[in-house]
Amino acid sequence: MASIDPDSTWTLHPQVSVRPEPFGALLYHFGTRRLSFLKDRTLLDVVERLADAPSARAACIDAGVAETHLPTYLRALGTLAESRMIAPRDAGERAA
Amino acid sequence: MTLTDAPVQAAPPPAPKRLVDHFELGLDAPICLTWELTYACNLSCVHCLSSSGRRDPRELSTEECKAVIDELERMQVFYVNIGGGEPTVRSDFWELVDYATAHHVGVKFSTNGVKITPEVAERLAANDYVDVQVSLDGATPDVNDHVRGPGSYDTAVRAMRNLRDAGMRNFKLSVVCTRQNISQLDDFKAIADEYGAQLRLTRLRPSGRGADVWDELHPTADQQRELYDWLVAHGEDVLTGDSFFHLSAYGQALPGLNLCGAGRVVCLIDPIGDVYACPFAIHDEFLAGNVREVGGFQQVWRESELFGRLRSPQSGGACSSCQFYDTCKGGCMAAKFFTGLPLDGPDPECVQGYGEQALEQRAAAADLPKHSGDHSHRTSPPRPRTGPNGMGPVRLTLSRREDLQAPPVSACAESPLAGFAATLAQAQGNDFDTKQSGADRRHEGGAPPRLA
């Protein structure tokens, strides 16, 4: 799975519902009817910051991700992008 | 069970635990839950998990259903699997679907297709938050109708055609795997492809009327292997919920959720609001509470003593020494319960053969636990009216009763004052003549007739 570009901008897909859980969060996409999960709270924090952050990297840093762990989180976001849980921000409305 | 059919995908940040380990401990709210809206059904499938047929007079009202939906929205339950019975025969069904989707609770409903007209299909195709699951238990009419009843194959196919023509994509074609249809798996896949549907395979459980036909219909050991191999080859495209985790003891774990979700990530709300651990376990033993109680569904989900027990670490019992226990977890609780096996022992369809041994050693079949509340049609399956096994015409012999010389008539047909006249007659001390025929007395306006 590919990492996303740290300088790209993203948002949660409008058809995705997020439910925080003690271990992280569950995500459900009403368009693809797929369930995903975030295995830690930090990733949830990152995802929630995406829409307002100037870049994916900034969202990670703001959520307290250490520089050394950045690649892990960018890969996780890559997986979410592949399953359309998150969408490129400028195309957010068009992504189905 | 109808668990999270949605394929689970892992986003891969640091992971101290597998997701199933979290699921075993239960979630604050179910991922999805099965909600049977009514016990009424136009069919009488021989394996019906809920013994449906007749509506229950205690079923939740429209307002009560909406209150449940409000609660599910607050708990962020992503979607409900609505079933029955045949849920679409409820007159408020579409109103409830619209209400749920407007309140961010997705709906997937199971139907035999009876109400899926072209107009309904158009409406469904236009709503992203609704998914449809059409039940078909044979890839040919003979196999299907044997289990689901005459004409049910055509009904399902008509519904699928309407959905396809309306542009509905990826609705589900739902199949209960039986001894009679395991050989048709490729055919089911072809039918699903033809209608742009996704195939969903589930396990036959000895639940409801399924208990009556389980011995006859549950797949043989060889067929279980055939099913497993087929799922390994096609599993990514086929939904199974948590139906077949007992098959993972063949070796490789199958796609889908490999754990029993009962009371942990799924549950059942039945038509009268009772909350059970799983749709296949309608029995007091698995009853956690009722949504009508104070605290509603949320309290039942979070506080029920039963669910607490299901979320605590389970003992493998007789299975704990088996090397496959970690993958199969002892199999399906409901399947064990309704076949009279201990819950901490092997599944009756254990692929290692321990289930068959256990079935041979179990107590007499007469002691098997019974499904709570049978709503079957009283003549279920309906008796054939014609044909070689039919009842044929009812034979009547018409004759005249010799003690009656005229057709019986009611007192007031003889005289509007019949009752008063009798009182009058008695007050006058008259003995009226009971030997007179009614026809003769009709003009007298006096005594009421004594009809034998």
Coordinates of C-alpha atoms in Angstrom, one line a residue:
Chain A
M1 CA 0.0 0.0 0.0
A2 CA 1.2 3.4 -0.9
S3 CA 1.8 6.3 1.4
I4 CA 0.2 9.6 0.7
D5 CA 2.2 12.6 -0.2
P6 CA 2.9 14.4 3.1
D7 CA 2.2 17.8 1.4
S8 CA -1.2 16.7 0.0
T9 CA -4.5 17.8 1.6
W10 CA -7.3 15.5 2.6
T11 CA -10.6 15.3 4.3
L12 CA -12.8 12.6 5.7
H13 CA -15.1 11.3 2.9
P14 CA -18.5 12.9 3.3
Q15 CA -20.2 9.5 3.3
V16 CA -18.0 8.2 6.1
S17 CA -19.2 7.9 9.7
V18 CA -16.6 7.7 12.5
R19 CA -17.3 6.1 15.8
P20 CA -14.6 6.5 18.5
E21 CA -13.9 3.3 20.4
P22 CA -11.6 2.6 23.4
F23 CA -9.0 1.1 21.1
G24 CA -9.2 3.8 18.3
A25 CA -12.2 4.1 16.1
L26 CA -14.5 2.4 13.6
L27 CA -15.1 3.9 10.2
Y28 CA -18.1 3.0 8.0
H29 CA -18.4 4.2 4.4
F30 CA -22.1 4.3 3.4
G31 CA -21.2 4.5 -0.3
T32 CA -18.9 1.4 -0.5
R33 CA -20.5 -0.1 2.6
R34 CA -17.1 -1.0 3.9
L35 CA -16.0 -1.0 7.5
S36 CA -12.5 0.0 8.5
F37 CA -10.9 0.6 11.8
L38 CA -8.3 2.9 13.3
K39 CA -6.2 0.9 15.7
D40 CA -5.1 3.8 17.8
R41 CA -6.4 7.1 19.1
T42 CA -3.5 9.1 17.6
L43 CA -4.5 8.1 14.1
L44 CA -8.1 9.1 14.9
D45 CA -6.8 12.5 16.0
V46 CA -4.8 12.7 12.7
V47 CA -7.9 11.9 10.6
E48 CA -10.0 14.4 12.5
R49 CA -7.5 17.1 11.9
L50 CA -7.0 16.4 8.1
A51 CA -9.8 18.7 6.9
D52 CA -8.4 21.8 8.5
A53 CA -4.7 21.1 8.2
P54 CA -2.5 22.7 5.5
S55 CA -1.1 19.3 4.7
A56 CA -1.2 15.7 5.8
R57 CA 2.2 16.1 7.5
A58 CA 0.9 19.0 9.5
A59 CA -2.1 17.0 10.7
C60 CA 0.2 14.3 11.9
I61 CA 2.6 16.7 13.7
D62 CA -0.4 18.6 15.3
A63 CA -1.7 15.3 16.6
G64 CA 1.7 14.6 18.3
V65 CA 3.1 12.1 15.8
A66 CA 6.9 12.0 16.2
E67 CA 9.0 12.6 13.0
T68 CA 10.3 9.1 13.2
H69 CA 6.8 7.6 13.1
L70 CA 5.6 9.9 10.3
P71 CA 6.1 7.2 7.6
T72 CA 3.9 4.8 9.5
Y73 CA 1.0 7.3 9.7
L74 CA 1.4 8.3 6.1
R75 CA 1.1 4.7 5.1
A76 CA -2.0 4.3 7.3
L77 CA -3.5 7.3 5.6
G78 CA -2.6 5.7 2.2
T79 CA -4.7 2.7 3.2
L80 CA -7.6 4.9 4.1
A81 CA -7.3 6.7 0.8
E82 CA -7.3 3.5 -1.1
S83 CA -10.5 2.5 0.5
R84 CA -11.9 6.0 -0.1
M85 CA -12.4 6.6 3.6
I86 CA -10.5 9.9 3.1
A87 CA -10.6 11.9 -0.1
P88 CA -8.4 14.5 -1.6
R89 CA -9.7 17.8 -0.3
D90 CA -10.3 19.6 -3.6
A91 CA -12.1 16.6 -5.0
G92 CA -13.9 15.8 -1.8
E93 CA -17.3 16.4 -3.1
R94 CA -16.8 14.5 -6.3
A95 CA -15.4 11.4 -4.8
A96 CA -18.2 8.9 -4.5
Chain B
M1 CA -25.3 -14.7 11.7
T2 CA -25.7 -11.5 9.8
L3 CA -22.7 -9.9 11.2
T4 CA -20.7 -7.1 9.7
D5 CA -20.7 -8.2 6.1
A6 CA -18.6 -5.2 5.4
P7 CA -15.1 -6.5 4.7
V8 CA -12.9 -5.4 7.5
Q9 CA -9.8 -3.5 6.4
A10 CA -6.9 -2.7 8.6
A11 CA -5.3 0.6 8.6
P12 CA -1.9 -0.3 9.9
P13 CA -0.7 2.0 12.7
P14 CA 1.0 0.5 15.8
A15 CA -1.1 -2.5 16.8
P16 CA -0.6 -4.1 20.1
K17 CA -3.7 -6.3 19.6
R18 CA -5.7 -7.8 16.8
L19 CA -9.0 -6.2 16.2
V20 CA -10.8 -9.5 17.0
D21 CA -9.3 -9.3 20.4
H22 CA -11.0 -5.9 20.9
F23 CA -14.2 -7.3 19.5
E24 CA -14.1 -10.2 21.9
L25 CA -14.3 -7.7 24.8
G26 CA -17.3 -6.1 23.2
L27 CA -17.9 -2.6 21.9
D28 CA -19.8 0.4 23.3
A29 CA -22.4 -0.1 20.6
P30 CA -23.0 -2.9 18.1
I31 CA -21.4 -2.5 14.7
C32 CA -24.6 -3.5 13.2
L33 CA -27.5 -5.3 14.6
T34 CA -30.3 -7.4 13.3
W35 CA -33.7 -6.0 13.8
E36 CA -36.7 -8.2 13.0
L37 CA -39.6 -5.9 12.5
T38 CA -42.4 -8.4 12.3
Y39 CA -43.1 -12.1 12.6
A40 CA -45.6 -11.8 9.7
C41 CA -44.5 -13.5 6.5
N42 CA -46.1 -14.4 3.2
L43 CA -43.9 -17.5 3.1
S44 CA -43.4 -20.5 5.4
C45 CA -39.7 -21.4 4.7
V46 CA -39.0 -24.8 6.3
H47 CA -35.8 -23.5 7.9
C48 CA -37.0 -20.1 9.1
L49 CA -34.6 -19.0 11.9
S50 CA -37.4 -17.1 13.7
S51 CA -40.3 -19.5 13.1
S52 CA -42.1 -16.6 11.4
G53 CA -45.5 -16.6 9.8
R54 CA -48.1 -14.7 11.9
R55 CA -47.8 -11.2 13.3
D56 CA -47.4 -10.9 17.0
P57 CA -50.0 -8.5 18.5
R58 CA -47.3 -7.1 20.8
E59 CA -45.0 -6.0 18.0
L60 CA -43.4 -2.5 18.4
S61 CA -45.6 0.3 17.1
T62 CA -44.3 2.8 14.5
E63 CA -43.6 5.3 17.3
E64 CA -41.7 2.7 19.4
C65 CA -39.7 1.8 16.3
K66 CA -38.7 5.4 15.7
A67 CA -37.6 5.7 19.3
V68 CA -35.3 2.7 18.8
I69 CA -33.9 4.4 15.7
D70 CA -33.3 7.6 17.7
E71 CA -31.4 5.6 20.2
L72 CA -29.3 3.8 17.5
E73 CA -28.4 7.2 16.1
R74 CA -27.2 8.4 19.5
M75 CA -25.2 5.2 19.9
Q76 CA -23.7 5.6 16.3
V77 CA -24.8 2.2 15.1
F78 CA -23.8 2.4 11.5
Y79 CA -26.5 0.3 10.1
V80 CA -29.2 -2.2 11.0
N81 CA -30.0 -5.5 9.2
I82 CA -33.8 -5.5 9.1
G83 CA -35.5 -8.8 8.7
G84 CA -38.4 -10.7 10.0
G85 CA -40.6 -12.3 9.0
E86 CA -41.0 -10.4 5.8
P87 CA -40.4 -6.8 6.9
T88 CA -41.9 -5.2 3.8
V89 CA -45.3 -6.5 4.7
R90 CA -45.4 -4.0 7.6
S91 CA -47.5 -1.1 6.5
D92 CA -45.1 1.4 8.0
F93 CA -42.0 -0.3 6.6
W94 CA -41.0 2.4 4.0
E95 CA -41.7 5.1 6.6
L96 CA -39.3 3.4 9.0
V97 CA -36.6 3.0 6.3
D98 CA -36.8 6.7 5.5
Y99 CA -36.8 7.6 9.1
A100 CA -33.7 5.5 9.8
T101 CA -31.7 6.8 6.8
A102 CA -32.7 10.4 7.6
H103 CA -31.2 9.8 11.1
H104 CA -27.9 8.4 9.9
V105 CA -28.7 4.8 10.5
G106 CA -28.1 2.8 7.4
V107 CA -30.5 0.1 6.5
K108 CA -30.0 -3.3 4.9
F109 CA -33.1 -5.3 4.8
S110 CA -33.7 -8.9 3.9
T111 CA -36.7 -9.8 1.7
N112 CA -38.1 -12.6 -0.3
G113 CA -38.9 -10.0 -2.9
V114 CA -42.6 -9.9 -2.6
K115 CA -42.9 -6.1 -2.5
I116 CA -40.0 -5.2 -4.7
T117 CA -42.0 -3.7 -7.6
P118 CA -40.3 -1.6 -10.3
E119 CA -41.5 1.5 -8.4
V120 CA -40.0 0.4 -5.1
A121 CA -36.8 -0.6 -6.8
E122 CA -36.4 2.9 -8.3
R123 CA -36.8 4.3 -4.9
L124 CA -34.3 2.0 -3.3
A125 CA -31.7 2.6 -6.0
A126 CA -31.9 6.3 -5.3
N127 CA -31.0 6.0 -1.6
D128 CA -27.3 5.4 -0.8
Y129 CA -28.1 4.5 2.7
V130 CA -30.3 1.5 1.8
D131 CA -29.1 -1.9 0.8
V132 CA -31.3 -4.9 -0.1
Q133 CA -30.8 -8.5 0.5
V134 CA -32.9 -10.9 -1.6
S135 CA -33.1 -14.4 -0.2
L136 CA -32.8 -17.4 -2.5
D137 CA -31.9 -20.9 -1.3
G138 CA -31.6 -22.7 -4.6
A139 CA -30.1 -21.7 -7.9
T140 CA -33.0 -23.5 -9.6
P141 CA -36.7 -23.3 -8.8
D142 CA -36.9 -27.0 -7.7
V143 CA -34.2 -26.7 -5.1
N144 CA -35.3 -23.2 -3.9
D145 CA -39.1 -23.8 -3.8
H146 CA -38.6 -27.1 -1.9
V147 CA -37.3 -25.1 1.0
R148 CA -39.0 -21.7 0.6
G149 CA -42.3 -22.7 -1.0
P150 CA -43.9 -22.7 -4.4
G151 CA -43.4 -19.6 -6.5
S152 CA -40.7 -18.1 -4.2
Y153 CA -38.0 -18.6 -6.8
D154 CA -39.9 -16.6 -9.4
T155 CA -40.7 -13.9 -6.8
A156 CA -37.0 -13.5 -5.9
V157 CA -35.9 -13.4 -9.5
R158 CA -38.5 -10.8 -10.4
A159 CA -37.3 -8.6 -7.5
M160 CA -33.7 -8.9 -8.6
R161 CA -34.6 -8.0 -12.2
N162 CA -36.5 -5.0 -10.9
L163 CA -33.5 -3.9 -8.8
R164 CA -31.1 -4.3 -11.7
D165 CA -33.4 -2.5 -14.1
A166 CA -33.7 0.4 -11.6
G167 CA -29.9 0.7 -11.5
M168 CA -29.4 -0.7 -8.0
R169 CA -25.8 -2.0 -7.9
N170 CA -24.3 -4.5 -5.5
F171 CA -27.4 -5.4 -3.7
K172 CA -27.1 -8.8 -2.0
L173 CA -28.2 -12.2 -3.1
S174 CA -28.4 -14.1 0.2
V175 CA -28.2 -17.9 0.3
V176 CA -28.4 -20.3 3.2
C177 CA -26.1 -23.1 2.4
T178 CA -27.8 -26.5 2.6
R179 CA -27.1 -30.1 1.6
Q180 CA -29.2 -29.5 -1.5
N181 CA -27.5 -26.3 -2.8
I182 CA -23.8 -26.7 -1.9
S183 CA -23.3 -28.1 -5.4
Q184 CA -24.8 -24.9 -6.9
L185 CA -22.3 -22.4 -5.5
D186 CA -21.0 -21.5 -9.0
D187 CA -24.6 -21.1 -10.2
F188 CA -25.4 -18.8 -7.4
K189 CA -22.4 -16.7 -8.3
A190 CA -23.5 -16.6 -11.9
I191 CA -27.0 -15.4 -10.9
A192 CA -25.5 -12.7 -8.7
D193 CA -23.3 -11.6 -11.5
E194 CA -26.2 -11.5 -13.9
Y195 CA -28.1 -9.2 -11.7
G196 CA -25.2 -7.0 -10.6
A197 CA -25.6 -8.4 -7.1
Q198 CA -23.1 -9.5 -4.6
L199 CA -23.3 -13.1 -3.3
R200 CA -23.8 -13.6 0.4
L201 CA -23.5 -17.1 1.9
T202 CA -24.7 -18.0 5.3
R203 CA -24.8 -21.0 7.5
L204 CA -27.9 -23.1 8.2
R205 CA -28.5 -23.0 11.9
P206 CA -30.8 -25.4 13.8
S207 CA -32.7 -22.3 15.0
G208 CA -36.5 -21.7 14.8
R209 CA -38.0 -24.1 12.3
G210 CA -34.4 -24.8 11.2
A211 CA -34.2 -27.3 14.1
D212 CA -36.9 -29.4 12.4
V213 CA -35.0 -29.8 9.1
W214 CA -31.4 -29.5 10.3
D215 CA -30.7 -33.2 10.2
E216 CA -32.0 -33.3 6.7
L217 CA -30.5 -30.1 5.3
H218 CA -27.2 -29.3 7.0
P219 CA -24.2 -29.9 4.8
T220 CA -22.4 -33.2 5.0
A221 CA -18.7 -33.3 6.1
D222 CA -17.6 -33.6 2.4
Q223 CA -19.8 -30.6 1.5
Q224 CA -18.3 -28.5 4.3
R225 CA -14.9 -29.2 2.7
E226 CA -16.3 -28.3 -0.7
L227 CA -17.7 -25.1 0.7
Y228 CA -14.5 -24.2 2.4
D229 CA -12.4 -24.7 -0.7
W230 CA -14.9 -22.7 -2.7
L231 CA -14.7 -19.8 -0.1
V232 CA -10.9 -19.9 -0.2
A233 CA -11.0 -19.5 -3.9
H234 CA -13.8 -16.9 -4.1
G235 CA -14.0 -15.5 -0.6
E236 CA -12.9 -12.0 -1.4
D237 CA -16.0 -11.4 -3.6
V238 CA -18.4 -13.2 -1.4
L239 CA -19.9 -12.0 1.9
T240 CA -20.2 -14.4 4.8
G241 CA -20.5 -12.3 7.9
D242 CA -19.3 -14.5 10.7
S243 CA -21.1 -17.6 9.4
F244 CA -18.2 -19.9 8.7
F245 CA -15.5 -19.3 11.2
H246 CA -15.9 -22.9 12.3
L247 CA -14.5 -23.9 8.9
S248 CA -11.3 -22.2 9.6
A249 CA -10.2 -25.3 11.5
Y250 CA -9.5 -26.8 8.1
G251 CA -6.4 -24.6 8.1
Q252 CA -6.5 -21.2 6.5
A253 CA -8.7 -18.6 8.1
L254 CA -11.4 -17.4 5.7
P255 CA -12.1 -13.8 4.8
G256 CA -14.8 -12.3 7.1
L257 CA -14.9 -12.0 10.8
N258 CA -13.5 -15.1 12.5
L259 CA -15.3 -14.9 15.8
C260 CA -18.8 -15.2 17.2
G261 CA -20.1 -11.7 17.4
A262 CA -23.0 -12.5 19.7
G263 CA -23.5 -9.9 22.3
R264 CA -20.1 -8.4 21.5
V265 CA -20.5 -6.7 18.2
V266 CA -24.0 -7.8 17.1
C267 CA -27.3 -8.7 18.6
L268 CA -31.0 -9.1 17.7
I269 CA -34.0 -6.9 18.5
D270 CA -37.0 -9.1 17.8
P271 CA -40.5 -7.7 16.8
I272 CA -41.7 -7.3 20.3
G273 CA -38.6 -5.5 21.4
D274 CA -36.8 -8.4 23.1
V275 CA -33.0 -8.2 22.8
Y276 CA -31.2 -11.5 22.2
A277 CA -27.5 -12.1 21.8
C278 CA -27.9 -13.2 18.2
P279 CA -30.6 -13.7 15.6
F280 CA -30.1 -17.5 15.8
A281 CA -30.6 -17.7 19.5
I282 CA -34.3 -16.8 20.2
H283 CA -34.5 -18.5 23.6
D284 CA -34.7 -17.3 27.2
E285 CA -31.2 -18.4 27.8
F286 CA -30.0 -15.7 25.4
L287 CA -32.5 -13.0 26.2
A288 CA -30.7 -9.9 27.5
G289 CA -33.7 -7.5 28.0
N290 CA -36.3 -5.5 26.1
V291 CA -36.1 -2.1 24.5
R292 CA -39.4 -1.1 26.2
E293 CA -37.7 -1.2 29.6
V294 CA -36.4 1.9 31.3
G295 CA -33.0 2.7 29.8
G296 CA -34.0 1.3 26.5
F297 CA -31.7 -0.6 24.1
Q298 CA -28.5 1.2 25.2
Q299 CA -28.9 0.0 28.8
V300 CA -29.5 -3.6 27.6
W301 CA -26.5 -3.5 25.4
R302 CA -24.2 -2.0 28.0
E303 CA -25.5 -3.4 31.3
S304 CA -27.0 -6.8 30.6
E305 CA -25.6 -9.5 32.7
L306 CA -25.8 -11.9 29.8
F307 CA -23.8 -9.7 27.5
G308 CA -21.3 -9.1 30.2
R309 CA -20.7 -12.8 30.4
L310 CA -20.4 -13.2 26.6
R311 CA -17.7 -10.5 26.6
S312 CA -15.7 -12.1 29.3
P313 CA -13.0 -14.6 28.4
Q314 CA -14.6 -17.8 27.3
S315 CA -13.4 -21.2 28.4
G316 CA -12.7 -23.6 25.6
G317 CA -14.0 -26.5 27.7
A318 CA -13.7 -29.8 25.8
C319 CA -12.2 -27.9 22.9
S320 CA -9.3 -26.2 24.7
S321 CA -6.9 -29.0 24.0
C322 CA -7.6 -28.9 20.3
Q323 CA -4.9 -27.3 18.2
F324 CA -7.5 -25.5 16.1
Y325 CA -9.4 -23.9 19.1
D326 CA -7.6 -20.6 18.6
T327 CA -9.1 -20.3 15.0
C328 CA -12.5 -21.8 15.3
K329 CA -13.2 -20.8 19.0
G330 CA -15.5 -23.8 19.4
G331 CA -17.9 -22.7 16.7
C332 CA -21.4 -21.4 16.9
M333 CA -23.1 -21.0 20.2
A334 CA -26.6 -21.3 18.8
A335 CA -25.8 -24.4 16.7
K336 CA -24.5 -26.1 19.9
F337 CA -27.4 -25.0 22.0
F338 CA -30.2 -26.1 19.7
T339 CA -28.6 -29.4 19.0
G340 CA -28.3 -30.1 22.8
L341 CA -24.6 -29.8 23.0
P342 CA -22.7 -28.1 25.8
L343 CA -21.7 -24.5 24.9
D344 CA -18.1 -25.1 25.9
G345 CA -17.7 -28.1 23.6
P346 CA -17.4 -28.6 19.9
D347 CA -19.7 -27.3 17.3
P348 CA -22.1 -29.9 15.9
E349 CA -20.4 -29.4 12.5
C350 CA -16.9 -29.3 13.9
V351 CA -14.7 -30.1 10.8
Q352 CA -12.4 -32.2 13.0
G353 CA -15.4 -34.6 13.6
Y354 CA -15.7 -33.9 17.3
G355 CA -19.2 -32.6 16.8
E356 CA -20.5 -35.8 15.4
Q357 CA -19.0 -37.7 18.3
A358 CA -20.7 -35.3 20.7
L359 CA -24.0 -35.6 19.0
E360 CA -23.9 -39.4 19.4
Q361 CA -23.2 -39.0 23.1
R362 CA -25.7 -36.3 23.8
A363 CA -28.9 -36.8 25.9
A364 CA -32.1 -37.9 24.2
A365 CA -33.3 -35.6 21.4
A366 CA -36.6 -35.1 23.1
D367 CA -34.9 -32.8 25.6
L368 CA -33.7 -30.4 23.0
P369 CA -34.3 -26.7 23.9
K370 CA -37.2 -25.2 22.0
H371 CA -37.3 -21.9 20.2
S372 CA -39.2 -19.2 22.2
G373 CA -42.5 -18.1 20.7
D374 CA -43.5 -20.0 17.6
H375 CA -45.2 -17.7 15.0
S376 CA -45.5 -20.3 12.3
H377 CA -48.6 -20.2 10.1
R378 CA -50.9 -22.7 11.8
T379 CA -50.8 -24.9 8.8
S380 CA -47.2 -24.7 8.0
P381 CA -46.2 -25.6 5.4
P382 CA -49.7 -25.0 4.0
R383 CA -51.4 -28.3 3.1
P384 CA -51.7 -28.9 -0.6
R385 CA -55.2 -28.3 -1.8
T386 CA -54.9 -30.2 -5.1
G387 CA -52.8 -32.9 -6.6
P388 CA -52.1 -36.4 -5.5
N389 CA -51.4 -35.5 -1.9
G390 CA -54.0 -32.8 -1.6
M391 CA -57.1 -33.1 0.5
G392 CA -59.4 -32.9 -2.4
P393 CA -63.0 -31.6 -2.0
V394 CA -64.6 -31.9 1.3
R395 CA -67.3 -34.6 1.1
L396 CA -70.7 -33.6 2.5
T397 CA -73.9 -35.5 2.7
L398 CA -77.0 -33.3 2.8
S399 CA -80.1 -34.5 4.5
R400 CA -83.1 -33.2 6.4
R401 CA -83.4 -33.4 10.2
E402 CA -86.5 -35.4 10.9
D403 CA -87.5 -33.5 14.0
L404 CA -87.7 -30.3 12.2
Q405 CA -90.6 -29.7 9.8
A406 CA -89.7 -26.2 8.9
P407 CA -86.5 -24.2 8.6
P408 CA -85.3 -22.8 11.9
V409 CA -86.2 -19.2 12.5
S410 CA -85.2 -16.9 15.3
A411 CA -87.7 -15.6 17.7
C412 CA -87.7 -12.1 16.4
A413 CA -88.2 -13.3 12.9
E414 CA -91.5 -14.6 14.1
S415 CA -92.5 -11.5 16.0
P416 CA -90.8 -8.3 17.0
L417 CA -92.6 -8.7 20.4
A418 CA -91.5 -12.3 20.9
G419 CA -89.7 -11.8 24.2
F420 CA -92.3 -9.5 25.7
A421 CA -95.1 -11.8 24.5
A422 CA -93.5 -14.7 26.3
T423 CA -93.4 -12.7 29.5
L424 CA -97.0 -11.7 29.0
A425 CA -98.0 -15.2 28.3
Q426 CA -96.4 -16.5 31.4
A427 CA -97.9 -13.7 33.5
Q428 CA -101.2 -14.8 32.2
G429 CA -100.5 -18.3 33.2
N430 CA -101.1 -19.6 29.8
D431 CA -99.7 -23.0 28.8
F432 CA -98.6 -22.6 25.3
D433 CA -98.7 -25.5 23.0
T434 CA -95.3 -26.7 22.2
K435 CA -96.7 -29.2 19.8
Q436 CA -97.7 -26.6 17.3
S437 CA -95.4 -26.3 14.4
G438 CA -93.4 -23.0 14.0
A439 CA -95.2 -22.5 10.7
D440 CA -98.5 -22.6 12.4
R441 CA -97.5 -20.3 15.2
R442 CA -96.0 -17.8 12.9
H443 CA -99.2 -15.9 12.8
E444 CA -100.1 -16.1 16.4
G445 CA -97.7 -13.5 17.8
G446 CA -97.9 -15.3 21.1
A447 CA -95.4 -17.9 22.3
P448 CA -91.7 -18.1 21.4
P449 CA -90.9 -21.2 19.4
R450 CA -89.0 -23.9 21.1
L451 CA -86.6 -25.0 18.6
A452 CA -84.7 -28.1 19.5

